[in-house]
Coordinates of C-alpha atoms in Angstrom, one line a residue:
Chain M
M30 CA 14.4 13.7 76.0
S31 CA 16.6 10.6 75.1
E32 CA 19.8 10.7 76.0
L33 CA 21.0 10.0 72.6
L34 CA 19.1 13.3 71.5
E35 CA 20.8 15.4 74.1
I36 CA 24.0 13.8 73.2
Q37 CA 23.6 14.8 69.6
R38 CA 22.4 18.3 70.0
R39 CA 25.1 19.0 72.3
V40 CA 27.8 17.5 69.9
A41 CA 25.8 19.3 67.1
A42 CA 26.1 22.5 68.7
A43 CA 29.8 22.1 69.1
V44 CA 30.3 20.8 65.6
M45 CA 28.6 23.4 63.8
H46 CA 29.6 26.3 65.7
P47 CA 31.6 28.7 63.8
L48 CA 35.3 28.3 63.6
T49 CA 37.8 31.3 64.9
R50 CA 39.5 33.5 62.2
Q51 CA 42.9 31.1 62.8
E52 CA 40.0 28.2 62.0
T53 CA 40.1 26.4 65.1
M54 CA 37.5 25.7 67.6
P55 CA 36.7 28.5 69.7
R56 CA 37.3 27.8 73.7
R57 CA 33.8 29.6 74.2
R58 CA 30.9 30.0 72.0
S59 CA 29.1 33.3 71.1
N60 CA 26.4 32.4 73.5
G61 CA 28.9 32.2 76.3
V62 CA 29.1 28.5 76.7
S63 CA 32.4 26.6 77.0
N64 CA 33.5 24.3 74.5
T65 CA 36.1 23.0 76.8
A66 CA 33.5 22.2 79.5
E67 CA 31.1 20.7 76.7
A68 CA 34.0 18.4 75.3
D69 CA 35.1 17.3 78.9
A70 CA 31.5 16.3 79.6
L71 CA 31.1 14.5 76.5
I72 CA 34.3 13.1 75.0
K73 CA 37.1 11.1 76.5
P74 CA 40.5 11.9 75.9
N75 CA 43.2 9.6 74.8
D76 CA 46.9 9.7 75.4
R77 CA 47.6 11.9 72.6
L78 CA 44.4 14.3 72.3
T79 CA 42.5 16.1 75.0
S80 CA 38.6 16.1 74.6
F81 CA 38.7 19.3 73.3
E82 CA 41.0 18.6 70.4
R83 CA 39.1 15.3 69.5
L84 CA 35.8 17.2 69.2
E85 CA 37.6 19.9 67.3
I86 CA 38.6 17.6 64.6
Y87 CA 34.7 17.5 63.9
N88 CA 34.3 21.2 64.0
R89 CA 37.0 21.8 61.4
Q90 CA 35.8 19.2 59.1
Y91 CA 31.9 20.4 59.3
W92 CA 33.1 24.0 58.3
F93 CA 35.8 22.9 55.7
R94 CA 33.6 20.7 53.9
L95 CA 30.7 23.4 53.9
Y96 CA 33.3 26.0 52.8
S97 CA 34.5 24.0 49.9
S98 CA 30.9 23.3 48.6
F99 CA 30.0 26.8 48.8
E100 CA 32.9 28.0 47.0
E101 CA 32.5 25.7 44.4
D102 CA 28.7 26.9 44.2
F103 CA 29.6 30.6 44.1
P104 CA 32.8 31.1 42.6
G105 CA 31.5 34.2 40.7
L106 CA 30.5 35.8 43.8
M107 CA 33.9 35.3 45.4
A108 CA 35.4 36.9 42.2
I109 CA 33.3 39.9 42.6
V110 CA 33.7 40.7 46.4
G111 CA 37.2 39.2 46.9
R112 CA 38.5 36.1 48.9
R113 CA 38.6 38.1 52.4
K114 CA 34.8 39.3 52.4
F115 CA 33.6 36.3 50.7
D116 CA 34.9 34.4 53.7
T117 CA 33.2 36.9 56.1
L118 CA 29.8 36.4 54.1
M119 CA 30.2 32.7 54.0
R120 CA 30.8 32.1 57.4
A121 CA 27.7 34.7 58.4
Y122 CA 25.5 33.2 55.8
L123 CA 26.2 29.3 56.9
T124 CA 25.8 30.4 60.4
D125 CA 22.6 31.8 59.8
F126 CA 21.5 29.0 57.3
P127 CA 23.3 25.7 58.1
S128 CA 22.4 23.0 56.0
A129 CA 18.9 21.8 56.2
S130 CA 18.8 19.2 53.6
F131 CA 20.4 15.7 53.0
T132 CA 22.4 17.3 50.1
L133 CA 25.0 19.9 50.1
R134 CA 23.6 21.0 46.6
N135 CA 20.9 23.0 48.2
L136 CA 23.3 24.8 50.5
G137 CA 23.1 28.4 48.9
S138 CA 19.0 28.2 48.6
H139 CA 18.4 31.1 50.9
L140 CA 21.5 33.1 49.7
E141 CA 19.7 35.9 47.5
Q142 CA 17.4 36.2 50.3
W143 CA 20.0 36.5 52.9
L144 CA 22.0 39.1 51.0
T145 CA 18.8 41.5 50.3
E146 CA 18.7 41.4 54.4
H147 CA 22.3 41.7 54.8
P148 CA 23.6 44.3 52.0
E149 CA 26.7 45.2 53.9
H150 CA 28.4 41.7 52.7
I151 CA 28.5 42.7 49.0
E152 CA 28.8 47.0 48.9
P153 CA 29.5 48.6 47.3
R154 CA 29.2 46.2 44.3
K155 CA 25.6 45.2 45.5
N156 CA 23.8 45.0 42.3
L157 CA 26.8 43.0 40.5
A158 CA 26.9 40.8 43.5
M159 CA 23.3 40.3 43.5
D160 CA 23.1 39.5 39.8
M161 CA 26.0 37.1 40.1
V162 CA 24.1 35.2 42.9
R163 CA 20.8 34.9 41.2
L164 CA 22.5 33.4 38.1
E165 CA 24.8 31.2 40.2
W166 CA 21.9 29.6 41.9
A167 CA 20.1 29.5 38.7
H168 CA 22.9 27.5 37.3
I169 CA 22.5 24.8 40.2
E170 CA 19.0 24.5 39.6
V171 CA 19.1 24.2 35.9
F172 CA 21.8 21.4 36.0
D173 CA 19.8 18.6 37.8
S174 CA 16.2 19.8 37.4
A175 CA 13.5 17.6 35.8
V176 CA 12.9 17.1 32.2
E177 CA 9.3 16.8 30.7
P178 CA 8.8 15.2 27.4
L179 CA 8.3 17.3 24.5
I180 CA 5.1 18.7 23.0
D181 CA 3.7 16.7 20.1
P182 CA 4.8 18.7 16.8
D183 CA 1.0 18.3 15.7
D184 CA -0.1 19.7 19.1
L185 CA 2.4 22.3 18.3
S186 CA 0.9 23.7 14.9
E187 CA -2.7 23.4 16.6
L188 CA -1.8 26.2 19.3
H189 CA -4.1 29.3 18.9
D190 CA -4.1 32.7 20.7
G191 CA -6.0 31.5 23.9
S192 CA -3.7 28.2 24.2
Q193 CA -1.4 27.9 27.0
L194 CA 2.2 26.7 26.6
R195 CA 4.2 24.9 29.3
L196 CA 7.5 25.2 29.5
Q197 CA 10.4 23.1 30.7
P198 CA 10.8 22.8 34.4
Y199 CA 14.5 23.3 34.3
L200 CA 14.4 26.9 32.7
R201 CA 15.2 30.0 34.5
F202 CA 14.7 33.4 33.3
L203 CA 16.7 36.4 34.6
E204 CA 16.4 39.9 34.4
L205 CA 20.1 41.4 35.0
R206 CA 21.9 44.7 35.3
Y207 CA 25.5 43.3 34.6
P208 CA 26.8 40.9 31.9
V209 CA 27.6 38.2 35.0
D210 CA 27.1 35.6 32.1
D211 CA 30.0 36.6 30.1
L212 CA 31.9 37.0 33.7
I213 CA 30.9 33.5 35.3
I214 CA 32.3 31.7 32.1
E215 CA 35.4 33.1 32.4
V216 CA 35.6 32.4 36.0
R217 CA 34.4 28.7 35.9
S218 CA 37.0 28.3 33.1
E219 CA 39.8 28.8 35.9
G220 CA 38.2 26.6 38.3
G221 CA 38.2 23.2 38.9
S222 CA 35.0 21.0 40.4
S223 CA 34.6 18.6 43.0
D224 CA 32.8 15.1 43.1
G225 CA 29.9 16.1 45.3
S226 CA 29.1 13.8 48.2
S227 CA 31.7 11.8 49.4
N228 CA 32.5 9.9 52.8
N229 CA 36.3 10.7 53.1
A230 CA 37.6 13.2 55.8
S231 CA 39.8 16.4 55.4
I232 CA 41.2 18.3 57.9
S233 CA 42.7 21.1 56.0
R234 CA 40.9 23.8 53.9
K235 CA 41.4 23.7 50.4
H236 CA 42.0 27.4 49.0
R237 CA 40.9 27.9 45.6
K238 CA 42.3 30.3 43.1
V239 CA 40.5 33.5 43.1
R240 CA 40.1 35.7 40.4
H241 CA 39.4 39.5 41.0
I242 CA 37.0 41.4 39.0
A243 CA 38.6 45.0 38.7
S244 CA 35.2 46.6 37.1
L245 CA 32.4 45.6 34.9
A246 CA 30.4 48.1 33.1
P247 CA 26.5 47.7 33.8
E248 CA 24.6 46.8 30.9
E249 CA 20.6 45.4 30.7
I250 CA 20.6 41.8 30.1
H251 CA 17.8 39.2 29.8
L252 CA 18.9 35.6 30.2
A253 CA 17.4 32.2 30.0
V254 CA 19.4 29.5 31.7
H255 CA 18.7 26.4 30.3
R256 CA 20.0 23.1 29.0
H257 CA 21.1 21.3 26.1
E258 CA 22.1 17.7 25.9
N259 CA 22.4 18.1 29.7
S260 CA 24.7 21.0 29.8
V261 CA 23.9 24.1 31.4
Y262 CA 23.9 27.0 28.7
Y263 CA 23.1 30.6 29.1
K264 CA 20.8 32.1 26.1
R265 CA 20.6 36.0 26.0
L266 CA 17.0 37.2 25.1
H267 CA 15.6 40.3 23.7
R268 CA 13.3 42.2 26.6
E269 CA 10.2 41.0 24.4
E270 CA 11.3 37.6 24.5
Y271 CA 12.0 37.4 28.0
R272 CA 8.6 39.2 28.9
L273 CA 6.7 36.6 26.6
L274 CA 8.5 33.7 28.2
T275 CA 8.2 34.9 31.8
T276 CA 4.3 35.4 31.0
L277 CA 4.0 31.9 29.6
S278 CA 5.6 30.3 32.8
T279 CA 3.0 31.9 34.7
G280 CA 0.2 30.3 32.9
E281 CA -1.2 33.2 30.8
T282 CA -2.5 32.5 27.5
I283 CA -0.5 33.2 24.3
S284 CA -2.2 36.0 23.6
E285 CA -1.5 37.5 26.8
A286 CA 1.9 36.8 26.6
I287 CA 2.4 38.5 23.3
D288 CA 0.6 41.6 24.5
M289 CA 2.8 41.6 27.3
A290 CA 5.9 41.1 25.2
F291 CA 5.3 44.0 22.9
A292 CA 3.6 46.4 25.6
E293 CA 6.3 49.5 25.6
S294 CA 8.4 47.6 22.7
A295 CA 10.4 49.5 20.3
I296 CA 10.0 46.8 17.4
P297 CA 7.8 48.0 14.7
E298 CA 4.3 46.5 14.4
E299 CA 5.3 45.0 10.9
E300 CA 8.2 43.1 12.4
R301 CA 6.4 41.5 15.4
A302 CA 5.1 38.5 13.2
P303 CA 8.4 37.4 12.2
F304 CA 10.1 38.3 15.2
L305 CA 7.6 35.9 17.1
Q306 CA 7.9 33.0 14.6
A307 CA 11.7 33.2 14.7
A308 CA 11.4 33.0 18.5
F309 CA 9.3 30.3 18.8
Q310 CA 11.2 28.3 16.0
T311 CA 14.4 28.6 18.2
W312 CA 12.7 27.7 21.3
S313 CA 11.0 24.7 19.9
S314 CA 14.1 23.5 18.5
L315 CA 15.9 24.0 21.9
G316 CA 13.1 21.6 23.5
W317 CA 11.4 24.3 25.8
F318 CA 7.9 23.5 25.2
I319 CA 6.3 20.1 27.0
R320 CA 3.2 18.4 26.8
Chain I
M270 CA 27.5 -20.3 46.0
P271 CA 27.0 -17.4 48.5
A272 CA 29.4 -17.5 51.2
N273 CA 26.6 -16.4 53.7
R274 CA 23.3 -15.4 54.0
F275 CA 23.8 -11.8 53.7
N276 CA 26.1 -12.0 50.7
S277 CA 24.2 -13.4 47.9
F278 CA 26.5 -11.8 45.5
T279 CA 29.9 -13.3 46.1
E280 CA 30.5 -13.4 42.5
Y281 CA 30.2 -9.5 42.3
G282 CA 34.1 -9.7 42.8
V283 CA 36.1 -6.3 43.0
G284 CA 34.4 -2.8 42.2
I285 CA 35.4 0.6 42.3
G286 CA 34.0 3.9 43.3
L287 CA 32.2 5.9 40.2
R288 CA 33.6 9.2 40.5
I289 CA 33.3 12.2 38.1
P290 CA 37.0 12.4 36.8
H291 CA 36.4 9.1 35.5
Y292 CA 33.2 9.4 33.4
H293 CA 34.9 10.0 30.1
H294 CA 37.1 7.3 30.6
I295 CA 34.2 4.4 31.5
L296 CA 32.2 5.9 28.9
S297 CA 34.6 6.1 26.1
E298 CA 36.8 3.0 27.0
K299 CA 34.3 0.6 28.5
P300 CA 36.7 -0.9 30.9
V301 CA 35.9 -4.2 32.0
V302 CA 35.1 -3.7 35.9
D303 CA 33.1 -5.9 38.0
W304 CA 31.0 -3.4 39.2
F305 CA 30.5 0.1 40.4
E306 CA 29.7 1.7 43.6
I307 CA 27.7 5.3 43.4
I308 CA 27.1 7.4 46.0
S309 CA 23.2 7.8 45.9
E310 CA 23.2 11.5 47.1
N311 CA 25.1 12.4 44.0
Y312 CA 22.3 10.9 41.8
M313 CA 18.9 11.6 44.1
V314 CA 18.0 14.2 41.5
D315 CA 15.1 15.0 39.2
G316 CA 17.1 15.3 35.8
G317 CA 20.3 16.3 34.0
R318 CA 24.0 15.1 33.6
P319 CA 23.8 12.9 36.7
L320 CA 21.0 10.5 35.5
Q321 CA 22.2 10.5 32.1
V322 CA 25.4 9.4 32.9
L323 CA 24.0 7.0 35.5
D324 CA 21.7 5.3 32.9
Q325 CA 24.7 5.0 30.5
I326 CA 26.5 3.2 33.3
L327 CA 23.4 0.9 34.1
E328 CA 23.5 -0.5 30.7
Q329 CA 26.8 -1.9 30.7
Y330 CA 27.7 -2.3 34.5
N331 CA 26.4 -4.0 37.9
V332 CA 25.8 -0.8 40.1
V333 CA 25.4 -0.8 44.0
Q334 CA 24.3 2.1 45.8
H335 CA 26.2 3.4 48.9
G336 CA 24.7 6.4 50.9
V337 CA 26.1 9.1 53.0
S338 CA 23.3 10.8 54.6
M339 CA 21.0 8.2 56.1
Y340 CA 22.4 8.7 59.3
F341 CA 20.9 5.4 60.9
G342 CA 21.9 6.5 64.3
S343 CA 20.4 9.7 64.5
A344 CA 17.6 10.5 67.0
S345 CA 15.6 12.7 64.7
N346 CA 13.3 11.3 62.4
P347 CA 14.7 10.6 58.8
D348 CA 13.4 13.1 56.1
P349 CA 10.7 11.4 54.5
E350 CA 11.3 13.4 51.1
H351 CA 14.9 11.7 51.1
L352 CA 13.5 8.2 51.4
K353 CA 11.2 8.7 48.7
K354 CA 14.2 9.9 46.5
L355 CA 16.3 7.1 47.5
K356 CA 13.4 4.7 46.5
R357 CA 13.1 6.2 43.1
L358 CA 16.8 5.8 42.9
V359 CA 16.6 2.2 44.0
K360 CA 14.0 1.4 41.4
R361 CA 16.2 2.9 38.7
T362 CA 19.4 1.1 39.3
K363 CA 17.9 -2.1 40.8
T364 CA 20.7 -1.9 43.1
P365 CA 20.8 -5.7 44.7
W366 CA 21.5 -4.1 48.4
L367 CA 21.8 -0.7 49.7
S368 CA 24.5 0.7 52.2
D369 CA 24.8 3.6 54.3
H370 CA 26.8 4.3 57.6
L371 CA 26.4 3.2 61.2
C372 CA 26.3 7.0 62.2
W373 CA 24.6 9.9 63.1
G374 CA 25.0 13.3 61.4
S375 CA 21.8 15.4 61.5
V376 CA 19.8 16.5 64.7
D377 CA 16.6 18.5 64.4
G378 CA 16.5 19.1 60.5
R379 CA 20.0 20.3 60.6
Y380 CA 22.7 18.3 58.4
T381 CA 26.6 18.1 59.4
H382 CA 27.2 16.1 56.3
D383 CA 29.6 14.4 58.4
L384 CA 29.7 10.8 59.7
L385 CA 29.6 11.4 63.4
P386 CA 30.4 8.6 65.8
M387 CA 27.6 7.0 68.0
P388 CA 27.5 6.8 71.5
Y389 CA 27.4 3.1 72.1
T390 CA 24.7 3.0 74.4
W391 CA 21.7 0.4 74.7
E392 CA 19.4 3.3 73.7
A393 CA 21.2 3.8 70.4
V394 CA 21.0 0.1 69.8
K395 CA 17.6 0.1 69.9
I396 CA 16.9 3.7 68.0
T397 CA 19.5 2.7 65.3
A398 CA 18.1 -0.9 64.7
D399 CA 14.3 0.5 64.7
R400 CA 15.6 2.9 61.8
I401 CA 17.2 0.4 60.0
R402 CA 14.4 -2.0 60.0
N403 CA 12.0 1.1 58.7
V404 CA 14.2 1.9 56.0
Q405 CA 14.8 -1.7 55.0
D406 CA 10.7 -2.3 55.0
F407 CA 10.4 1.1 53.1
L408 CA 13.0 0.4 50.4
E409 CA 12.2 -3.5 50.0
I410 CA 16.0 -4.1 49.5
P411 CA 18.5 -5.6 51.9
V412 CA 20.0 -3.0 53.9
V413 CA 23.8 -3.1 55.0
V414 CA 25.3 -0.8 57.6
E415 CA 29.0 0.1 57.6
N416 CA 31.2 1.1 60.5
V417 CA 32.7 4.5 60.3
S418 CA 36.3 5.6 61.2
S419 CA 36.2 8.1 64.2
Y420 CA 38.3 10.5 66.0
A421 CA 36.2 10.7 69.2
E422 CA 34.7 8.3 71.8
Y423 CA 31.8 9.5 74.4
H424 CA 32.0 9.0 78.0
A425 CA 28.1 7.8 77.6
S426 CA 29.3 4.6 75.8
E427 CA 28.2 1.3 77.3
M428 CA 30.2 -1.1 75.1
T429 CA 33.0 -1.3 72.2
E430 CA 32.1 -0.3 69.1
W431 CA 32.2 -4.0 67.7
E432 CA 29.8 -5.1 70.6
F433 CA 27.7 -1.9 69.6
I434 CA 27.7 -3.1 65.6
N435 CA 27.0 -6.7 66.6
E436 CA 23.7 -5.5 68.9
V437 CA 22.7 -3.4 66.3
V438 CA 22.6 -5.9 63.1
E439 CA 21.3 -8.4 65.4
K440 CA 18.2 -6.5 66.3
A441 CA 17.6 -5.0 62.9
D442 CA 18.5 -8.4 61.0
C443 CA 20.6 -6.6 58.6
G444 CA 24.1 -7.1 56.7
I445 CA 27.6 -5.6 57.6
L446 CA 29.6 -3.5 55.2
L447 CA 32.9 -3.9 56.7
D448 CA 35.3 -1.2 56.3
V449 CA 38.4 -2.5 57.3
N450 CA 40.3 0.8 56.6
N451 CA 38.0 2.5 58.9
I452 CA 38.6 -0.4 62.0
Y453 CA 42.5 0.4 61.3
V454 CA 41.9 4.3 61.7
S455 CA 39.6 3.9 64.5
S456 CA 41.9 1.5 66.2
Q457 CA 44.8 3.7 66.0
N458 CA 43.0 6.7 66.9
H459 CA 41.4 4.9 70.3
N460 CA 44.2 2.1 71.2
F461 CA 42.5 -1.2 70.2
D462 CA 43.7 -4.1 68.5
P463 CA 41.8 -3.9 65.2
F464 CA 41.9 -7.8 64.7
T465 CA 39.8 -7.9 67.9
Y466 CA 37.2 -5.9 66.1
V467 CA 37.4 -8.1 62.9
N468 CA 37.4 -11.4 64.7
A469 CA 34.4 -10.1 66.7
V470 CA 31.9 -9.2 64.3
P471 CA 29.3 -12.0 62.8
A472 CA 31.3 -13.5 59.6
D473 CA 27.9 -14.5 58.7
R474 CA 26.5 -11.0 58.3
I475 CA 29.3 -9.6 56.0
A476 CA 27.8 -8.8 52.7
Q477 CA 30.2 -6.2 51.6
I478 CA 33.9 -4.8 52.4
H479 CA 35.4 -1.6 51.5
I480 CA 39.1 -0.9 51.5
A481 CA 40.7 2.7 51.3
G482 CA 43.9 4.6 52.0
H483 CA 44.4 7.0 55.0
S484 CA 46.4 9.6 56.1
K485 CA 48.5 9.7 59.2
F486 CA 49.0 13.1 61.4
E487 CA 51.1 13.5 64.2
K488 CA 48.5 12.7 66.6
Y489 CA 45.9 10.7 64.8
I490 CA 44.9 9.0 61.6
L491 CA 42.4 10.6 59.3
D492 CA 40.3 8.5 56.8
T493 CA 41.0 10.6 53.4
H494 CA 40.7 8.1 51.0
D495 CA 43.3 9.6 49.1
H496 CA 46.1 7.1 48.8
P497 CA 46.6 3.4 48.0
V498 CA 45.5 0.7 50.5
L499 CA 48.3 0.4 53.6
E500 CA 49.6 -3.0 54.5
P501 CA 48.2 -3.1 57.7
V502 CA 44.4 -2.6 55.8
W503 CA 45.5 -5.5 53.4
Q504 CA 46.0 -7.7 56.7
L505 CA 42.7 -6.7 58.1
Y506 CA 41.2 -7.4 54.8
A507 CA 42.9 -10.8 54.7
R508 CA 41.5 -11.7 57.9
T509 CA 38.1 -10.9 57.0
I510 CA 38.0 -12.8 53.9
E511 CA 39.3 -15.8 55.5
R512 CA 36.4 -15.4 58.1
A513 CA 33.7 -14.3 55.8
G514 CA 34.6 -16.1 52.6
P515 CA 34.9 -14.3 49.3
T516 CA 32.8 -11.1 49.4
A517 CA 31.9 -8.2 47.4
T518 CA 35.0 -5.7 47.5
L519 CA 35.1 -2.0 47.0
L520 CA 38.1 0.2 47.0
E521 CA 37.0 4.0 47.8
W522 CA 39.1 6.5 46.6
D523 CA 37.7 10.1 47.1
D524 CA 40.6 12.8 46.7
N525 CA 43.6 13.2 44.8
I526 CA 41.9 10.7 42.4
P527 CA 44.4 9.1 40.2
S528 CA 43.5 7.8 36.6
F529 CA 40.9 5.2 36.4
E530 CA 43.7 2.4 35.4
E531 CA 45.6 3.2 38.7
V532 CA 42.4 3.2 40.7
H533 CA 41.2 0.0 39.1
A534 CA 44.5 -1.6 39.4
E535 CA 44.7 -0.9 43.2
A536 CA 41.5 -2.4 43.9
L537 CA 42.4 -5.4 41.8
K538 CA 44.8 -6.0 44.3
A539 CA 42.2 -7.4 46.2
N540 CA 41.7 -10.5 44.1
Q541 CA 44.9 -12.5 45.2
F542 CA 43.0 -12.7 48.6
L543 CA 39.5 -13.4 47.1
Q544 CA 41.2 -16.2 45.1
A545 CA 42.8 -17.7 47.9
A546 CA 39.7 -17.8 49.8
A547 CA 37.7 -19.4 46.8
K548 CA 39.8 -22.3 46.4
P549 CA 38.4 -25.3 48.0
A550 CA 40.2 -26.3 51.1
V551 CA 42.9 -29.4 50.4
P552 CA 42.2 -32.2 52.3
Q553 CA 44.3 -33.5 55.3
L554 CA 46.1 -37.1 55.0
T555 CA 44.1 -38.0 57.9
E556 CA 40.8 -37.3 56.3
V557 CA 41.7 -38.9 53.3
A558 CA 42.9 -42.2 55.1
R559 CA 39.4 -42.5 56.5

């Protein structure tokens, strides 16, 4: 193994190891390795700082940068579980899933899956928290996903039952158990945002204002997370609309999607045609159909 | 007239970093700015507002790309997907050169999102220079590398930082983005004379200069980019311009960002040094007499 690779692996192991509760570098890692010994072996001391203290600057910077990004991405989750539990959850998740991407944007990409395996972090409000995480991750994806050219109006008018309709790649559809769309709008309106990637250093942790959610009544919500003029919006859907759109998004034909939409539907037969016409008109005006 | 062969853009003058809090002001007021530096990673996306704003900026301003995650000094291979996205952005912005840091930050597919200092070894020189060459070949534009500020030094180092940067840029045949604030920060943290560093780097490879503010703590200085440029940094800047000639200069301000006007006014202070360097030297009497 190259000496450079060995040094980088050893430094990364120290830098990416979780901080103590006091947000300092632990003297000993969870696997028993001494950070003091590793720092002494790798890093020169100077007249003001020990090797340990110099390495600790990077250890703290690493975690503060990740905390800042994660907190900015999931303020709704923080509001639901509270600051203390959120901190524990965040440390545990980021330890299991350190960044594997050049961009911090993808930091939360495994969070939903991880929380299904670690529900203890979001009990007793598991369903509410899971709904919020799904919405917050969808928001991140919708914000900067690709946009495709819209379908030609002539092509739209020539569609028939056996046609397929392609949807904008940025669209996400969610079936939720709580009205977390209202909640996140409220939470986000109270917080700021950072400036994405930068190359400056920070040695202190910035604490965001946390809004605590006392209670939220369950409510079945079907939601489209979409973009209009490059801003992210949440559009509530009827259950039938949700089923139609999610079926279309899997590549099924319009006819199959309509059958799926109205299976077990309470909408009377005679109202279905105008219902569909209005829905397609709205989606088309929002630019959801592509070539 | 270019000041040196790695600096064909002397007319670029003084730019500032494009930051989100200034978007509205820039797009609505259209202030006169020599150029904007963008953080590449913030626009390496498939769509949405970042690219919309970038396209609007590109319609009216010169834009230069600056990266924070290429990690030229990482021993692990770069992510091919990262390079492809970067190249797509390069084509979009038509950046005349691309800069990133002489540091490492990822290993075995895990990213620290920090600019970690290199061990200054001969092995690291070779690995880093090879990667810079490969990236330059792939992107098909000039690549310049920036010195980082650092808070730690390795026992393994076999040379000084300025010797390391000189070896790397020579072997990679690339330019330097000299961050004089970073030199100052590191000099205070590692007890060296910052002018020794500035005087040692090859002036003919300085393609761009960064200036920024920093924060002093009890036992070290941190590169926080949240203050105006301090006097010692201006002195290093003046010396650099004296050696390299007029060079594209960029003020970094990334935290506690004030109004656009305040940031721009701070950046424009560099003009006094640039204008002095641009003036033709006054012939001495003895030369006239001949």
